[in-house]
Structure formats: structure tokens, C-alpha cells
CSV table of C-alpha atoms in Angstrom, one decimal:
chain,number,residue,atom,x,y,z
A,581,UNK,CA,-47.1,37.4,-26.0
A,582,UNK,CA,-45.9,34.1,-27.9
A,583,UNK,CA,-45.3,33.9,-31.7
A,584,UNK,CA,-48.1,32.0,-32.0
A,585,UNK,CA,-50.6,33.5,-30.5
A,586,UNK,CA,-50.2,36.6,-32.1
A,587,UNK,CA,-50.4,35.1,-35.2
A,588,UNK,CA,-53.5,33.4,-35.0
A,589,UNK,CA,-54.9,36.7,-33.5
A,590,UNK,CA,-53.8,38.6,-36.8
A,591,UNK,CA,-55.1,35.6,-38.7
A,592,UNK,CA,-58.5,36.2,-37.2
A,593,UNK,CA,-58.3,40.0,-37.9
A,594,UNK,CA,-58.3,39.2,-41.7
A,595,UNK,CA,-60.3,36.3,-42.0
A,596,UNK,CA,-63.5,38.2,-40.1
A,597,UNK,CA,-62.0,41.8,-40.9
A,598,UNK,CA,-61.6,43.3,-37.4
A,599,UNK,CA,-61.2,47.3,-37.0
A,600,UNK,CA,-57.7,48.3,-35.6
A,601,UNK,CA,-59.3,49.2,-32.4
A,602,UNK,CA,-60.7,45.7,-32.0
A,603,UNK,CA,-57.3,44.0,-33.0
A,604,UNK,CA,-55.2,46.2,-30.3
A,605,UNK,CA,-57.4,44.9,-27.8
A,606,UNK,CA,-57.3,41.5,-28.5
A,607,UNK,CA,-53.5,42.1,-28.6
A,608,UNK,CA,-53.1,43.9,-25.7
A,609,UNK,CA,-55.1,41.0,-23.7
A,610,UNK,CA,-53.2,38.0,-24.8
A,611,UNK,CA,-50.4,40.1,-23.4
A,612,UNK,CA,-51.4,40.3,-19.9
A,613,UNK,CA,-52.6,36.8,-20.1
A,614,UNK,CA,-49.3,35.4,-21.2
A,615,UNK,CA,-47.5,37.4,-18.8
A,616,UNK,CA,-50.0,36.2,-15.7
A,617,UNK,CA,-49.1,32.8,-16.5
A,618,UNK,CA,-45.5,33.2,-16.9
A,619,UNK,CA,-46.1,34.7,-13.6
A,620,UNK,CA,-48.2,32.0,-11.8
A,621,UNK,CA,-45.4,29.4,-13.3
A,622,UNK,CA,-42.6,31.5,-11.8
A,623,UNK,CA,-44.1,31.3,-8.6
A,624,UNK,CA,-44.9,27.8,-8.3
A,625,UNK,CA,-41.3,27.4,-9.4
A,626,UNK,CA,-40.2,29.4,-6.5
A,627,UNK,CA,-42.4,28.0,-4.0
A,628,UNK,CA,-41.2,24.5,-4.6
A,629,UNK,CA,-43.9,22.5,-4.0
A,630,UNK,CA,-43.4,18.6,-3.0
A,631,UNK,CA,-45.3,16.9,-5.7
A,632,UNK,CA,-46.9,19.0,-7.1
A,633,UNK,CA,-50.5,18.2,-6.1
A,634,UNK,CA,-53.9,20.6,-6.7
A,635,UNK,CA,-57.4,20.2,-5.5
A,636,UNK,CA,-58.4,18.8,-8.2
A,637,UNK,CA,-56.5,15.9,-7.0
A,638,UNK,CA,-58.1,16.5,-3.6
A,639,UNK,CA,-60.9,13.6,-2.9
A,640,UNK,CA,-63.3,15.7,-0.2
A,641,UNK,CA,-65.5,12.8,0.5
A,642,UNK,CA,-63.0,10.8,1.7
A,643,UNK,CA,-61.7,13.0,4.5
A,644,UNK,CA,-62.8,13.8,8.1
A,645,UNK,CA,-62.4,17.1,7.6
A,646,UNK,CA,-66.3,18.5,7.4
A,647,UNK,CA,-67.2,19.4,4.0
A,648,UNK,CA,-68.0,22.8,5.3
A,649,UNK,CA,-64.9,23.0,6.9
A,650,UNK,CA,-63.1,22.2,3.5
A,651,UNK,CA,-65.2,24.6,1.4
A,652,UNK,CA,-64.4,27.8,4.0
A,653,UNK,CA,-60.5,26.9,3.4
A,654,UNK,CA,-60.9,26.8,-0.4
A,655,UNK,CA,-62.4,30.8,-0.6
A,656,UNK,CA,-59.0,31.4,0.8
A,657,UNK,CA,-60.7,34.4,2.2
A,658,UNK,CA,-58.8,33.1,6.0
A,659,UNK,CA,-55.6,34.3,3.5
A,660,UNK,CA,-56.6,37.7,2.6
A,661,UNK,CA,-57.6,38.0,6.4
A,662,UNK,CA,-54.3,36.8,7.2
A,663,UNK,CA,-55.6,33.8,9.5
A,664,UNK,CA,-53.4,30.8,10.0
A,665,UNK,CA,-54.5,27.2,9.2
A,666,UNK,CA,-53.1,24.6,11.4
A,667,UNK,CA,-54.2,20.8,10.2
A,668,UNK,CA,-53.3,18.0,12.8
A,669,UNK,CA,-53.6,14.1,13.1
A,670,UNK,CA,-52.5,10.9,12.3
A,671,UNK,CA,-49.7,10.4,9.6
A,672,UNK,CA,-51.5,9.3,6.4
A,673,UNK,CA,-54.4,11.5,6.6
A,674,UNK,CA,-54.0,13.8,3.6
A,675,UNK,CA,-53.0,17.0,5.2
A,676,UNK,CA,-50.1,17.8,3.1
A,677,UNK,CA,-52.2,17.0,0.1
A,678,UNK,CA,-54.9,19.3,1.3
A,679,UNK,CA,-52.5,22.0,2.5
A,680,UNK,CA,-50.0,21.7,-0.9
A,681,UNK,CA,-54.3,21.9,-2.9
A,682,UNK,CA,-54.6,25.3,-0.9
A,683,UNK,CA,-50.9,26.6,-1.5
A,684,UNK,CA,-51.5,26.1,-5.4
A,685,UNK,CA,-54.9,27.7,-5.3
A,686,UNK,CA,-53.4,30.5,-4.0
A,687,UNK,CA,-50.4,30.9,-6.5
A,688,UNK,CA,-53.6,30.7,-8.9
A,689,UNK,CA,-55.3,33.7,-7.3
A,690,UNK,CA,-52.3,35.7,-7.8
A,691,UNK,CA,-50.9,35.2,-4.6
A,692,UNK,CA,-47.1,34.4,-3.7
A,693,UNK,CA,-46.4,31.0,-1.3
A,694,UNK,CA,-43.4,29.8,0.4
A,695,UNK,CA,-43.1,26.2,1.0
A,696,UNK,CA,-40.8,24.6,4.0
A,697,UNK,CA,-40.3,21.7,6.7
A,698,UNK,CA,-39.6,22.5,9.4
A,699,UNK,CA,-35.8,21.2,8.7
A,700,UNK,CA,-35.5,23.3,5.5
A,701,UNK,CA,-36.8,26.5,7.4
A,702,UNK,CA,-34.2,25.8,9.6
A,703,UNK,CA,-31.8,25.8,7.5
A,704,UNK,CA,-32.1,28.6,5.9
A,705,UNK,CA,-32.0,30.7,9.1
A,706,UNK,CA,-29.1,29.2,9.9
A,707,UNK,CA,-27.4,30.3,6.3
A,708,UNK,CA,-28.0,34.0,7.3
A,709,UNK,CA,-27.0,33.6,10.9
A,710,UNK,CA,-23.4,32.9,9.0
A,711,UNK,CA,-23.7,36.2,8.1
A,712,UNK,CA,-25.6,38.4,10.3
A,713,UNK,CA,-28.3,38.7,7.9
A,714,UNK,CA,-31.1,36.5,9.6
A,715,UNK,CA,-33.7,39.5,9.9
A,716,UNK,CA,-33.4,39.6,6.2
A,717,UNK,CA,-34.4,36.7,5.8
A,718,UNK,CA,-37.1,36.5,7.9
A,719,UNK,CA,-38.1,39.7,6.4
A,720,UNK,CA,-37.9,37.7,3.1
A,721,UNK,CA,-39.5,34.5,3.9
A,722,UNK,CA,-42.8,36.3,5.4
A,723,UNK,CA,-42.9,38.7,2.2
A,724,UNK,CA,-45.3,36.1,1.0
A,725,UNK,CA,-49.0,35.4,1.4
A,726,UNK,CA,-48.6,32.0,2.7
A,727,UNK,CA,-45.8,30.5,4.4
A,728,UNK,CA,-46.1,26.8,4.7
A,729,UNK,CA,-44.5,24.3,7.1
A,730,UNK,CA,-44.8,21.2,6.2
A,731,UNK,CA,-45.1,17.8,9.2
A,732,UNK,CA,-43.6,19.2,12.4
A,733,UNK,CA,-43.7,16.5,14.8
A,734,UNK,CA,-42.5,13.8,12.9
A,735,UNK,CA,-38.7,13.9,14.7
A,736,UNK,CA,-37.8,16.2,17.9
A,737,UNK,CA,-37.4,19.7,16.9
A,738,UNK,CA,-34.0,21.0,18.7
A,739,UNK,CA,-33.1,24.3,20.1
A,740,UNK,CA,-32.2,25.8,16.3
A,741,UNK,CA,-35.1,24.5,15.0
A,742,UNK,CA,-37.8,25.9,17.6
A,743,UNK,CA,-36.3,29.3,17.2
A,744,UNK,CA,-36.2,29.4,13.4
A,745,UNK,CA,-40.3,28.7,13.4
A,746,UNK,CA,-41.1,31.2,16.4
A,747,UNK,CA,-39.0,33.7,14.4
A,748,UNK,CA,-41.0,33.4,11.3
A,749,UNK,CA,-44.3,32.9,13.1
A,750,UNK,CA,-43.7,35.5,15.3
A,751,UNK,CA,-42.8,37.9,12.1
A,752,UNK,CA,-45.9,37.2,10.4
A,753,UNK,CA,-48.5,37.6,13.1
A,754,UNK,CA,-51.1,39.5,12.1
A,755,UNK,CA,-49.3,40.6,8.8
A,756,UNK,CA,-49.2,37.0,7.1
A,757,UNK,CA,-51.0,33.6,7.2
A,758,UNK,CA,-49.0,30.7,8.5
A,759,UNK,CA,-50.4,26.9,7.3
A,760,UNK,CA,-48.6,24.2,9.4
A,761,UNK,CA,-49.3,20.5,9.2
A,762,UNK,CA,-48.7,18.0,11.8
A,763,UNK,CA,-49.0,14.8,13.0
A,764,UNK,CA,-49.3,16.0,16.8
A,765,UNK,CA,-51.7,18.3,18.5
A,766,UNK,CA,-50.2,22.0,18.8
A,767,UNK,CA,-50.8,21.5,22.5
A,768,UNK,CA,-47.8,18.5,22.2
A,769,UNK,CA,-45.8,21.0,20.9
A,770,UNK,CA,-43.2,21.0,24.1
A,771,UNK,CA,-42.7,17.9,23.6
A,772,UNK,CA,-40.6,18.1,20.6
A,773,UNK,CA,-39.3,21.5,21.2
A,774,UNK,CA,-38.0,23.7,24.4
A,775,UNK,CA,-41.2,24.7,26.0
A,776,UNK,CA,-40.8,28.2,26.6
A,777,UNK,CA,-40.1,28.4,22.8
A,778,UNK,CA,-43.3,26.2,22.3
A,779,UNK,CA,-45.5,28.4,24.3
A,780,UNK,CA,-44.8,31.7,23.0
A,781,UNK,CA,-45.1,29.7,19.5
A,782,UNK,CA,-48.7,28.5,19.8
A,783,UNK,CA,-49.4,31.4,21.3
A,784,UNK,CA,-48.7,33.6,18.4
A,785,UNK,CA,-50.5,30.8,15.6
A,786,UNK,CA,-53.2,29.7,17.4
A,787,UNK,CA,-54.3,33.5,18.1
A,788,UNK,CA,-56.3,34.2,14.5
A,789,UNK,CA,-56.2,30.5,13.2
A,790,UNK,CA,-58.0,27.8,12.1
A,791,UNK,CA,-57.3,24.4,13.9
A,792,UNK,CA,-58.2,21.5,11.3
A,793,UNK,CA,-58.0,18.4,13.2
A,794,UNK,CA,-58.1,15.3,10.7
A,795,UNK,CA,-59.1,11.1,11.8
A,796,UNK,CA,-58.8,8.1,10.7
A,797,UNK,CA,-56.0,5.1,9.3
A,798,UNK,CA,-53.4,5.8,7.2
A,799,UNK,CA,-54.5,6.3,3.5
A,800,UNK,CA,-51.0,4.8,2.6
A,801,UNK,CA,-51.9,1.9,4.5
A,802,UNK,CA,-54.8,1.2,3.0
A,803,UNK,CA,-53.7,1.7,-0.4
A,804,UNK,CA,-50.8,-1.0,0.3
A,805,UNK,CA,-52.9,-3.1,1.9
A,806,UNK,CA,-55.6,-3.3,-0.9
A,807,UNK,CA,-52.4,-3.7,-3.4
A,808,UNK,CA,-53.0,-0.2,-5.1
A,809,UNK,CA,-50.4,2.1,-6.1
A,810,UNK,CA,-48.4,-1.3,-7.8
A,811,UNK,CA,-48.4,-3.7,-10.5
A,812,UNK,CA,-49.4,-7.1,-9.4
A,813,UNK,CA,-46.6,-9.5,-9.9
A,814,UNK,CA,-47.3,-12.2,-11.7
């Protein structure tokens, strides 16, 4: 427990004249409070989060995604039931932001997150192929509650790449939830990808998942084209 906060708690005791008893409780509490938020920062610090974004930055009106739709994924009862969320369509529609909201919630209710593209996933499969450690690492990555990839779709996913994700979704099935975002339909998937690899893929996510499929222009777009997000020049 900080300095501080167990002095103002012994402060307290004296000025309204608490029992021992009532003081060690107090105590004991800001203990495991402190220590659940050191823990909750620790995590986000390890999941290493893109921009730090949180629902409470999340505007629900202005995305396709139903309302009720949105309010199911926010429970995070599809985590603890070890679901997958899969959110595709155009670039620009928010689904990082809604899937990075999600991630932090989660952190919040004491779960642990693992955040990755599809390129940084890679890569670290690749660093314990060096040396013969990759079911480690797999092992590792899906020790988690939520393993996050982040825009598949964006470039052509090569044969390194395709087998790094089927590893990891293929570990977690049915033991761990998998949230992907992308900017094509999990259907397109052999398109970017070797198809057999694809296949057995989608199979294993799409089998106890949610498939969030979002509309509309670009936010960014919009943004820039009404001039927000700058300073005028002048």
C-alpha cells in the first residue's frame, strides 16, 4: 500500500477514533486495492495496446454494429465462455477501437490480454522456431484470456504468416477466445493466405464465434473531409 494512503487511513483512525479491529481492516483493504491496480497496470503494460483507447471513448450511436449486438460484447460473458469475436468491413469503421474498448475492459475485470497483428504474431513464432521453442510460445501466447489480432487483410499474408495464426487459433480452440479484426470477410480469407491453411483456420474460429460485420465510409475520411482532427491554417 502507498505512503500516502496509509497515512491518511491512520489519520482517520485518530481523528474519529476507530477500534484496532476497524483500522486493520481498512488497512488490509487498501492493500489489496493497491496491489489490484498495480496489477491491472502491469497488464495493460504487457498487453501493449496501440493507443490506448477504452469504451468510454467508444461512440455506440455512431456505429453499424446493433446496439444489442454491442451491449452482449461488453458483458464479456462470450470471454468467460471462451467464444471468439471476429469484426469485419471496410477500413475506417472503428473495429480496432471497439475491439482495443473490449481488450481494456477485460484487463479491468481481472483478466489477462495479448495484443498482435498479424505481422508481430508472426514474428514472434518465428523467434522461437530459431530455437526449437515454438510450442512454448504458443503455449505462452494463448495463456491469456484474450488473444487479439489486429487488421488481417490489409497486405497478403505469406506462408509464415498463415501458419503462425492457425497455430495460435488452433491452440486456443475451445480453451481461449480469439478477437480478430479485418477489413475482409473470413470467407476471403484464401485470398490472402494458402487456402488449405485458410480453411482449417476459419474453421477452428468461426466454430464458437461471434461474426461482427460493420458498414459504412471511412470515419477517417469523414473526419478529414469536415477538417477535424487539425488546426485550421490561417
Amino acid at each position: 500500500m502507498p505512503a500516502q494512503g496509509g497515512a491518511r487511513c491512520l489519520a482517520t483512525a485518530r481523528a474519529q477514533r476507530w477500534d484496532p479491529a476497524e483500522l486493520l481492516r481498512v488497512l488490509l483493504n487498501e492493500e489489496v486495492v493497491g496491489r489490484d491496480s498495480a496489477t491491472r497496470r502491469m497488464r495493460r503494460k504487457k498487453a501493449a495496446f496501440p493507443t490506448g483507447k477504452t469504451l468510454a471513448s467508444w461512440p455506440p450511436e455512431e456505429s453499424s454494429i446493433p446496439e444489442a449486438t454491442q451491449n452482449a460484447l461488453v458483458t464479456l460473458e462470450w470471454v468467460g465462455r471462451h467464444e471468439n469475436l471476429v469484426i469485419s468491413g471496410p477500413s475506417g469503421t472503428s473495429k480496432p477501437h471497439l475491439i482495443e474498448g473490449l481488450a481494456a475492459a477485460a484487463i479491468e475485470a481481472d483478466m489477462r490480454v495479448a495484443w498482435f497483428t498479424l505481422e508481430t504474431l508472426t514474428q514472434a513464432i518465428n523467434r522461437a522456431k530459431a530455437d526449437g521453442s515454438v510450442a512454448r510460445a504458443v503455449a505462452r501466447i494463448c495463456s491469456v484470456n484474450v488473444i487479439v489480432v489486429d487488421d488481417i487483410g490489409m497486405l497478403p499474408a505469406g506462408q509464415e504468416a498463415a501458419e503462425a495464426f492457425y497455430r495460435v487459433v488452433d491452440a486456443a480452440y475451445e480453451r481461449r477466445s480469439v478477437a480478430v479484426t479485418s477489413n475482409i470477410h473470413l470467407s476471403g480469407f484464401d485470398t490472402i493466405m494458402p487456402k488449405t491453411l485458410a480453411t482449417a483456420t476459419v474453421d477452428r474460429l468461426l466454430h464458437h464465434a461471434h461474426l461482427v460485420i460493420t458498414k459504412g465510409d471511412s470515419h477517417r475520411l469523414a473526419e478529414a473531409l469536415a477538417g477535424k482532427g487539425v488546426t485550421p491554417l490561417t
